[in-house]
XYZ file of C-alpha atoms in Angstrom:
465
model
C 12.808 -48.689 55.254
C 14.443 -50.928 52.224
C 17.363 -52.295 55.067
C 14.923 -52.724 57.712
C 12.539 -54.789 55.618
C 15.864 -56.947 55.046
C 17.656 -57.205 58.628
C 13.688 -58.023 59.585
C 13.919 -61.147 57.020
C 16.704 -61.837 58.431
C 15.835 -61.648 62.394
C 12.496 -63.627 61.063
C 14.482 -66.476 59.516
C 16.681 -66.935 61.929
C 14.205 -66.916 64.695
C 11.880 -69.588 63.963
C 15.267 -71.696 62.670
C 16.209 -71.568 66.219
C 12.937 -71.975 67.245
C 13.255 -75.569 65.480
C 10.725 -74.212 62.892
C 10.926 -76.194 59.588
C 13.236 -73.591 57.092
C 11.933 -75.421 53.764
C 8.409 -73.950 55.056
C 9.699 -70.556 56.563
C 12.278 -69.139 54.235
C 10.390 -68.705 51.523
C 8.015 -66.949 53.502
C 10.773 -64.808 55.378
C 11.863 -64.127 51.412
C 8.732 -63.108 49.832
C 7.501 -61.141 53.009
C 10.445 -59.030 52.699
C 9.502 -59.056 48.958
C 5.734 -58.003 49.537
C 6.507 -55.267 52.049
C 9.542 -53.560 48.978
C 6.992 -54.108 45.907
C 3.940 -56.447 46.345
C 3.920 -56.614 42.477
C 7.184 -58.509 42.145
C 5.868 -61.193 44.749
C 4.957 -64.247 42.582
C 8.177 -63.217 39.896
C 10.651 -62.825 42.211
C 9.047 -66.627 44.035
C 8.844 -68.076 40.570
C 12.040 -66.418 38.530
C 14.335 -66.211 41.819
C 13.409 -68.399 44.345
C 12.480 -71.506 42.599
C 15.014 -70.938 40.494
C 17.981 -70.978 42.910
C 16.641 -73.914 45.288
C 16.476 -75.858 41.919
C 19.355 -75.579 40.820
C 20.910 -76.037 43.635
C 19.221 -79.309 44.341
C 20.017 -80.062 40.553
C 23.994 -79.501 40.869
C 24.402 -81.252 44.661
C 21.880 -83.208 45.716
C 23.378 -85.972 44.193
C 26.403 -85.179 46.377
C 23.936 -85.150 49.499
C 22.658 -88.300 48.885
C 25.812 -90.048 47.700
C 27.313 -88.712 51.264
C 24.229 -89.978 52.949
C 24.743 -93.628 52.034
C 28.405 -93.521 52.199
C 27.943 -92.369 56.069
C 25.327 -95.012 56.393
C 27.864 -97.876 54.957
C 30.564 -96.485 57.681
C 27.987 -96.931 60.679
C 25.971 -100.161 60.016
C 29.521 -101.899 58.337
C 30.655 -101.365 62.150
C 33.816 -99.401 60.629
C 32.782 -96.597 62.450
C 33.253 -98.678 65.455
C 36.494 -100.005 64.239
C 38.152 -96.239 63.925
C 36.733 -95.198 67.755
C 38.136 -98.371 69.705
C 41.293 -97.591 67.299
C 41.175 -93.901 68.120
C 40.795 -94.076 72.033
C 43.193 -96.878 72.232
C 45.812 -94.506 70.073
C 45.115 -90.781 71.720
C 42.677 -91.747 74.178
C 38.870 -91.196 75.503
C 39.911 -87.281 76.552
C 41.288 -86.197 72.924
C 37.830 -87.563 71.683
C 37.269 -84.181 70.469
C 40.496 -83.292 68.612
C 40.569 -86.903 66.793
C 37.047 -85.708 65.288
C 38.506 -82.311 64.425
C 41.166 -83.725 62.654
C 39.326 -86.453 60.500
C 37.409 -83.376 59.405
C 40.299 -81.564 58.741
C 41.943 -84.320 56.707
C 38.791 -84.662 54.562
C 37.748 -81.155 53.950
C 41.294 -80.159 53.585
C 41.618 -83.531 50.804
C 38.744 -81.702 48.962
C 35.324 -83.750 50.208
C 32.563 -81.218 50.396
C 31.628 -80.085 53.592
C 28.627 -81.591 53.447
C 29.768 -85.085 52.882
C 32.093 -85.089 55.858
C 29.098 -84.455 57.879
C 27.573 -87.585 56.953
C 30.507 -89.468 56.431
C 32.121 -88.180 60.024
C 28.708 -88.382 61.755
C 28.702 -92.233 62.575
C 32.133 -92.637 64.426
C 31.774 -89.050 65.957
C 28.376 -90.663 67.843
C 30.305 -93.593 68.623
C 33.627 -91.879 70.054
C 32.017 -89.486 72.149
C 29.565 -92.059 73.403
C 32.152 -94.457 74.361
C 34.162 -91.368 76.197
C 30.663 -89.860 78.015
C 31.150 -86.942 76.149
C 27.910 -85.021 75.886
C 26.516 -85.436 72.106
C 25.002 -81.822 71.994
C 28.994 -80.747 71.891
C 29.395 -82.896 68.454
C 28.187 -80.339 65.867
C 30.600 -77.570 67.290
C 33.180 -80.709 67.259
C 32.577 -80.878 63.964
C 32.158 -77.334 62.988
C 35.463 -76.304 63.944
C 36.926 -79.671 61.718
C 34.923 -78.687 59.090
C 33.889 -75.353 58.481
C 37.180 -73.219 59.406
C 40.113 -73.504 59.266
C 40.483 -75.896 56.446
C 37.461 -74.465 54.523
C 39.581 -71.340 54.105
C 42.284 -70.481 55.813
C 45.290 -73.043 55.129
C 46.849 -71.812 51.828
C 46.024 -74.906 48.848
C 42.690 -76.166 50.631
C 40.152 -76.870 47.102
C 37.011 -75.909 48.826
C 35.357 -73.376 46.598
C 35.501 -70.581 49.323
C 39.066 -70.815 48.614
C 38.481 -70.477 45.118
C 36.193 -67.870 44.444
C 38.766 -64.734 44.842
C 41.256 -65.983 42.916
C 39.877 -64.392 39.369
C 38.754 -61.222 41.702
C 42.515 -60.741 42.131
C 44.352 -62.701 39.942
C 46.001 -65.078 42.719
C 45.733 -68.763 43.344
C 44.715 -70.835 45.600
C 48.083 -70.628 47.875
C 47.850 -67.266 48.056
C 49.544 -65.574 51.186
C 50.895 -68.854 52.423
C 51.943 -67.547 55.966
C 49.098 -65.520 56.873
C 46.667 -68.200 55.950
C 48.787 -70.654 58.003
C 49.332 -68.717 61.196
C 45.525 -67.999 60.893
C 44.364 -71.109 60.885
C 46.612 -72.150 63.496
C 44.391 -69.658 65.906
C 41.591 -71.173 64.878
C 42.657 -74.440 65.742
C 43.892 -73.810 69.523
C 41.665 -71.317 70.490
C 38.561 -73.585 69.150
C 39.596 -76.350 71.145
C 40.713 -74.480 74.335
C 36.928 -73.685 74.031
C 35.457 -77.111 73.392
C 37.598 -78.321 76.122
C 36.560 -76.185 78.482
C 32.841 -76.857 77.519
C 33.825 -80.626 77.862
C 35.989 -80.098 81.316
C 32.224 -78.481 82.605
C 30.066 -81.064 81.414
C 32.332 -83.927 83.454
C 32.232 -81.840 86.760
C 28.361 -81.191 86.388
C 28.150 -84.872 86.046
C 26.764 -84.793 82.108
C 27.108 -87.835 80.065
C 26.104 -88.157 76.803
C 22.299 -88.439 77.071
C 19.277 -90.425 76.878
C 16.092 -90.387 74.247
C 18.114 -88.824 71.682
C 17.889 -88.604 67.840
C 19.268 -90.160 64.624
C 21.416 -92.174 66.572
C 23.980 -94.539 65.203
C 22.444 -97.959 64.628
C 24.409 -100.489 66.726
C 26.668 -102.513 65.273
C 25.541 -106.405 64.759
C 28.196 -107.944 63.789
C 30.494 -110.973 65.583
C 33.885 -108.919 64.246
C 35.050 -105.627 63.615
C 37.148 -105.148 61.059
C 40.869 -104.212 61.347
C 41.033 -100.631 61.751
C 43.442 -99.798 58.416
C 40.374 -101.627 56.132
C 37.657 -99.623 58.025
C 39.774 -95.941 57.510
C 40.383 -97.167 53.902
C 36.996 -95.841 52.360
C 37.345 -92.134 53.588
C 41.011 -92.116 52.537
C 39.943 -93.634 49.065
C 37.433 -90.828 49.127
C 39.657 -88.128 49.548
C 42.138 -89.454 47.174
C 39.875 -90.570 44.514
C 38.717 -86.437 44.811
C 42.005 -85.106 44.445
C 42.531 -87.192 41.534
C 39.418 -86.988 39.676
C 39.550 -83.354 40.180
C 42.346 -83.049 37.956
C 41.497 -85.863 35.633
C 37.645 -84.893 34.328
C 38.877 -81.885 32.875
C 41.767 -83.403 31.087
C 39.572 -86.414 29.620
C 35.977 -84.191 28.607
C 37.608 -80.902 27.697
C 36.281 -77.277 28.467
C 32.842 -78.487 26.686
C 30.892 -82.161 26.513
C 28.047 -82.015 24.184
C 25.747 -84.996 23.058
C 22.056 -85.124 20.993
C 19.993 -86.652 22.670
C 18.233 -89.991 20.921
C 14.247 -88.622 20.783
C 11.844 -88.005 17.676
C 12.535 -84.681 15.501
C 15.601 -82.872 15.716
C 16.522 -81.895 19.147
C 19.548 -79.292 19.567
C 22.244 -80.828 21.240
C 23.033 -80.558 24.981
C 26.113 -78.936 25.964
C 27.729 -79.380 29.222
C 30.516 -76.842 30.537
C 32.757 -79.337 32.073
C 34.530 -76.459 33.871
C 31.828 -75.732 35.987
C 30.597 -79.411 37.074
C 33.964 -81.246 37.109
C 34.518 -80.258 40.926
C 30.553 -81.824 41.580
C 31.596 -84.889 39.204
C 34.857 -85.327 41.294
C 32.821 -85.747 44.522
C 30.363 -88.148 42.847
C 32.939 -90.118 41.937
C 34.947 -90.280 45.107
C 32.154 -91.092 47.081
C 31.061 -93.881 44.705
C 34.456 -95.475 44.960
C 34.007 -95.449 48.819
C 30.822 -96.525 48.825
C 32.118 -100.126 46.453
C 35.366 -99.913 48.938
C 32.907 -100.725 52.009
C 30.831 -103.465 49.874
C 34.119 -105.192 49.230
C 35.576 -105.384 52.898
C 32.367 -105.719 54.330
C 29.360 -107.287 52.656
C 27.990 -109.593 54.715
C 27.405 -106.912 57.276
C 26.181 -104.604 55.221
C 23.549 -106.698 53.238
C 22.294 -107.681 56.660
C 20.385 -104.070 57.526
C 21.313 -102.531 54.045
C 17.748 -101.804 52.802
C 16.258 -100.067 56.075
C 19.495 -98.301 56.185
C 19.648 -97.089 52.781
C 15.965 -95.881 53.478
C 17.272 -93.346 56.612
C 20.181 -92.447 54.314
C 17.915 -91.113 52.083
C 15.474 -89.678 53.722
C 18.193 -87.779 55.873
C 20.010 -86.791 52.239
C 16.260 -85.328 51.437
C 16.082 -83.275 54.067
C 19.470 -81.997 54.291
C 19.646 -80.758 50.915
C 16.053 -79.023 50.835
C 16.649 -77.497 53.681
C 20.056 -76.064 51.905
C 18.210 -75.097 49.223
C 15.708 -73.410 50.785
C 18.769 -71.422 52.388
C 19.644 -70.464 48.792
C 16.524 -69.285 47.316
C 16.630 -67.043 50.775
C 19.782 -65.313 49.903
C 19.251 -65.224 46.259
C 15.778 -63.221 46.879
C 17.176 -60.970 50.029
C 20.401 -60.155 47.345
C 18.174 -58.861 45.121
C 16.794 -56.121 47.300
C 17.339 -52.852 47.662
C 17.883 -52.795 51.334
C 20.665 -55.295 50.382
C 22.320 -52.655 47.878
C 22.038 -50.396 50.694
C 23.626 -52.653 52.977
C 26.028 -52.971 50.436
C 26.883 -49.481 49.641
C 27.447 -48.620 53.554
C 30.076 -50.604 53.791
C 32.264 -48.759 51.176
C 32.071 -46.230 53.712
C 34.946 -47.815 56.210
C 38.154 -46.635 55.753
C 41.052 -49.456 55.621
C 40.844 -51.349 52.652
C 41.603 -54.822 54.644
C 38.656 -54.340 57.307
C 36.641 -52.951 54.778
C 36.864 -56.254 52.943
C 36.766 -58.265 55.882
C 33.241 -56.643 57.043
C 31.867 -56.406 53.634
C 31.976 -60.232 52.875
C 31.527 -61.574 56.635
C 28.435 -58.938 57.059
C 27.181 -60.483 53.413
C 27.576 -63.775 53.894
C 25.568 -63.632 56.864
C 22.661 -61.816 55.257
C 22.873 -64.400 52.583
C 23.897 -67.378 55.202
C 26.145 -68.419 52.753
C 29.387 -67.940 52.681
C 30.824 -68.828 48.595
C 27.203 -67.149 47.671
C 27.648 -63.432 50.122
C 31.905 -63.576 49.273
C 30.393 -64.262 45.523
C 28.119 -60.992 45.737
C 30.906 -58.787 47.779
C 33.543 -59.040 45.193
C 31.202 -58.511 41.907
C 30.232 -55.250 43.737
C 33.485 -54.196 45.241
C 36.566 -55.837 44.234
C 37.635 -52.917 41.695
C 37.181 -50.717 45.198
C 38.775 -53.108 47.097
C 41.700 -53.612 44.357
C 42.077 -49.893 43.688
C 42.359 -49.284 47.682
C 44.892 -52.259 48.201
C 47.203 -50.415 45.486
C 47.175 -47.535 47.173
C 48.256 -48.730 50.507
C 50.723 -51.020 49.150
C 48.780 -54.017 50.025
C 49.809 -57.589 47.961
C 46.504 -59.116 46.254
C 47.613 -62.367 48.202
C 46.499 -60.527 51.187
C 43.076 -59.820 49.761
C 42.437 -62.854 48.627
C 42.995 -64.778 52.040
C 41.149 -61.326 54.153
C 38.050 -62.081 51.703
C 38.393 -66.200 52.038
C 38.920 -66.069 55.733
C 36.099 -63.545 56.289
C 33.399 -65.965 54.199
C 33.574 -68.244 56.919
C 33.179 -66.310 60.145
C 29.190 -64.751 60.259
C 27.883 -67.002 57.238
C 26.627 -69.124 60.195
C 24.339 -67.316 61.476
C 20.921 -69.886 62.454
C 19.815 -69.798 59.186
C 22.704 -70.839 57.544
C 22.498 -74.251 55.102
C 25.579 -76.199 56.570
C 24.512 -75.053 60.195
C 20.809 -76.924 59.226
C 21.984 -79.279 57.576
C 24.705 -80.497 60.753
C 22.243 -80.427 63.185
C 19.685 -82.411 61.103
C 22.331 -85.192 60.807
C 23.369 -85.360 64.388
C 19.686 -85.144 65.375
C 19.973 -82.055 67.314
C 18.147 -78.510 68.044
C 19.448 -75.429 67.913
C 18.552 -74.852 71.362
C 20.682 -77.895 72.271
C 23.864 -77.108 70.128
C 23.978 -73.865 68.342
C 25.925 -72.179 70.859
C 28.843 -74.038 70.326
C 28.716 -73.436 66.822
C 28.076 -69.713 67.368
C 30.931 -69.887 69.588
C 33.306 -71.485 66.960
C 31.472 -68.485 64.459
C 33.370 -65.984 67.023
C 36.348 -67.414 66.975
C 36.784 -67.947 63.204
C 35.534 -64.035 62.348
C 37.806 -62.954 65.079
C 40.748 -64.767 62.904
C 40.826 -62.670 60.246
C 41.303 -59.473 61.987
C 44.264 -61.302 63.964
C 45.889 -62.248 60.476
C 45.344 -58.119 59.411
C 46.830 -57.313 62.348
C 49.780 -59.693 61.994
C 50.082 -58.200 58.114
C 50.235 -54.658 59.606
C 52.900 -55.438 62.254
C 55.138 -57.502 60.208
C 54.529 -57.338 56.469
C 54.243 -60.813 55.993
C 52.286 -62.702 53.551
């Protein structure tokens, strides 16, 4: 009865998400239902302890990062740089590679260490623009960007700093480069077979006679302006961004040390406030980046800015607001569901498969998904099981660069299931349903699960790492 009261959470959740239900409204009530039906006693704890909790601090660690992203994709639309890039872009690969010249910004930027989040916003803009220009139907734009964004780069190519990367590394004492080849060759799959798929979805559209679409939402604002700007200054602010990440990321901790503490100036004698710098500096690295972007587009392009800057700013925020509550709702979901015991159940069932690499693979992809995230179900499968998974790997002879990439890999594939924060928050940006676009993205789901049983395979019939 326990798992059943969570896959029914679950099912609820990601119902009235695709229904276009509001999540900030329904997952707390898909969380404490599931909560009421396993002990109605723990209902207002678990809402008040848990729940609140984990949105808060979510919103507390990255909403600055949503609404810093916001703006910065704002700048890029209404500074007509977004413009700039597409008439660049179609003149360079043309109007039919519309598709891959989005996947590969995202690439570039997700792989250069800007949260995935940001290169939603920031991407958004010129994506509208490009596949507007080429009569591309928008509804194909969040799977576009999915498969940019939230694969291959996220955590398959060996060195990417996105945190699903990260996570296994103290699991299994590797780093972030761990099983170079497999990760390589795996993303690789991801890459063609996503856009064989997108291709063909675009190739169907053209010979029904689709174009992009009338009466849609959160489109681009026009660009006012007499002159675009030279396409080198417009591509400057996301390649400051990325840069400025990379850098910072190594520089915070070197300049505040593992701790920052400071008293703060009030009546009485307050303790002082210590702040692990270790744990923030990656948050702090994006702040920054995006700040320097954001003063990169003031510089090369005030006057056009200033001229629709305030209403802009306004939708920036408002979409930032949104986006992140909507995330955070996501989060005090999973936290709640994880502490279930139809989740330990879940859990525990899994030990039960046999090979130790499609054990792990399951465990976090089936986790993730019941969490719909996929640092926070990867997070949960190896505090449970990574002695298991360890002490099985070293029996089959298995390198703990192999693990580390299976568990990455697998974090990515059924975390985006309709309920999912990133899913949400993509289609809130473009201004699109569910009904309208989450196939694609289910689609691109497939395809990136299916990846990590291609790179087990590829370990089992060649030994390489």
């Amino acid at each position: 009865m326990s798992l059943l009261i969570v896959l029914a959470a679950l099912a609820f959740l990601m119902f009235v998400a695709y229904r276009g239900y509001s999540v900030i409204l329904f997952a707390p009530i898909a969380a404490l239902g599931a909560v009421l039906l396993t002990d109605p006693a723990l209902v207002a704890p678990m809402f008040t302890g848990l729940f609140m909790d984990k949105m808060v601090g979510f919103l507390k660690l990255y909403f600055p990062v949503f609404l810093l992203g916001a703006v910065f994709g704002k700048l890029i639309e209404i500074s007509g740089f977004s413009k700039s890039i597409v008439a660049a872009t179609i003149r360079v690969v043309g109007a039919q590679r519309a598709m891959l010249s989005i996947v590969l910004v995202c690439a570039l930027l997700t792989y250069g260490g800007v949260s995935l989040f940001v290169v939603v916003f920031a991407v958004y803009p010129f994506a509208a623009e490009l596949f507007r220009q080429s009569d591309i139907p928008k509804r194909l734009i969040p799977g576009t960007i999915a498969l940019g964004a939230f694969t291959f780069t996220m955590d398959a190519l060996p060195g990417t700093p996105q945190i699903q990367n990260i996570i296994p590394a103290p699991f299994f004492g590797t780093t972030s480069w761990a099983a170079p080849v497999l990760g390589t060759l795996g993303g690789i799959f991801i890459l063609i077979v996503g856009m064989i798929y997108l291709e063909s979805r675009r190739r169907r559209a053209a010979r029904n006679g689709e174009g992009y679409g009338d009466n849609l939402l959160n489109e681009p604002v026009a660009f006012a302006g007499e002159k675009l700007a030279h396409p080198l200054i417009a591509i400057l602010p996301l390649l400051l961004v990325g840069v400025a990440n990379f850098l910072l990321t190594r520089w915070i901790p070197g300049f505040y040390g593992e701790t920052q503490s400071f008293v703060p100036s009030v009546i009485g004698s307050p303790a002082p406030i210590v702040q692990e710098v270790s744990k923030i500096a990656a948050i702090w690295a994006v702040q920054g980046a995006l700040l320097i972007g954001i003063v990169c587009v003031f510089v090369f392009a005030w006057r056009n800015v200033m001229a629709s800057f305030a209403e802009g700013s306004k939708n920036a925020i408002s979409g930032s607001l949104l986006a992140s509550m909507n995330t955070a709702s996501e989060y005090g979901f999973g936290a709640v569901i994880a502490a279930l015991p139809g989740f330990l159940a879940v859990a525990t069932a899994l030990k039960a498969i046999p090979n130790p690499l499609v054990n792990e693979a399951v465990s976090v992809t089936a986790l993730a998904g019941i969490t719909g995230s996929a640092s926070g179900g990867m997070s949960i499968a190896l505090a449970a099981m990574a002695d298991s998974f360890i002490a099985n790997a070293n029996a089959a002879g298995i390198p703990m660069e192999v693990l580390h990439r299976v568990a990455s890999m697998a974090s990515g594939g059924m975390d985006t299931l309709p309920h999912n924060g990133a899913v949400i928050t993509l289609l809130a940006v473009t201004g699109l349903s569910h009904r309208q676009s989450y196939k694609d993205i289910f689609a691109i789901t497939l395809i990136k699960t299916t990846s990590v049983f291609v790179i087990i395979g590829l370990f089992y019939l060649t030994g390489w790492v």
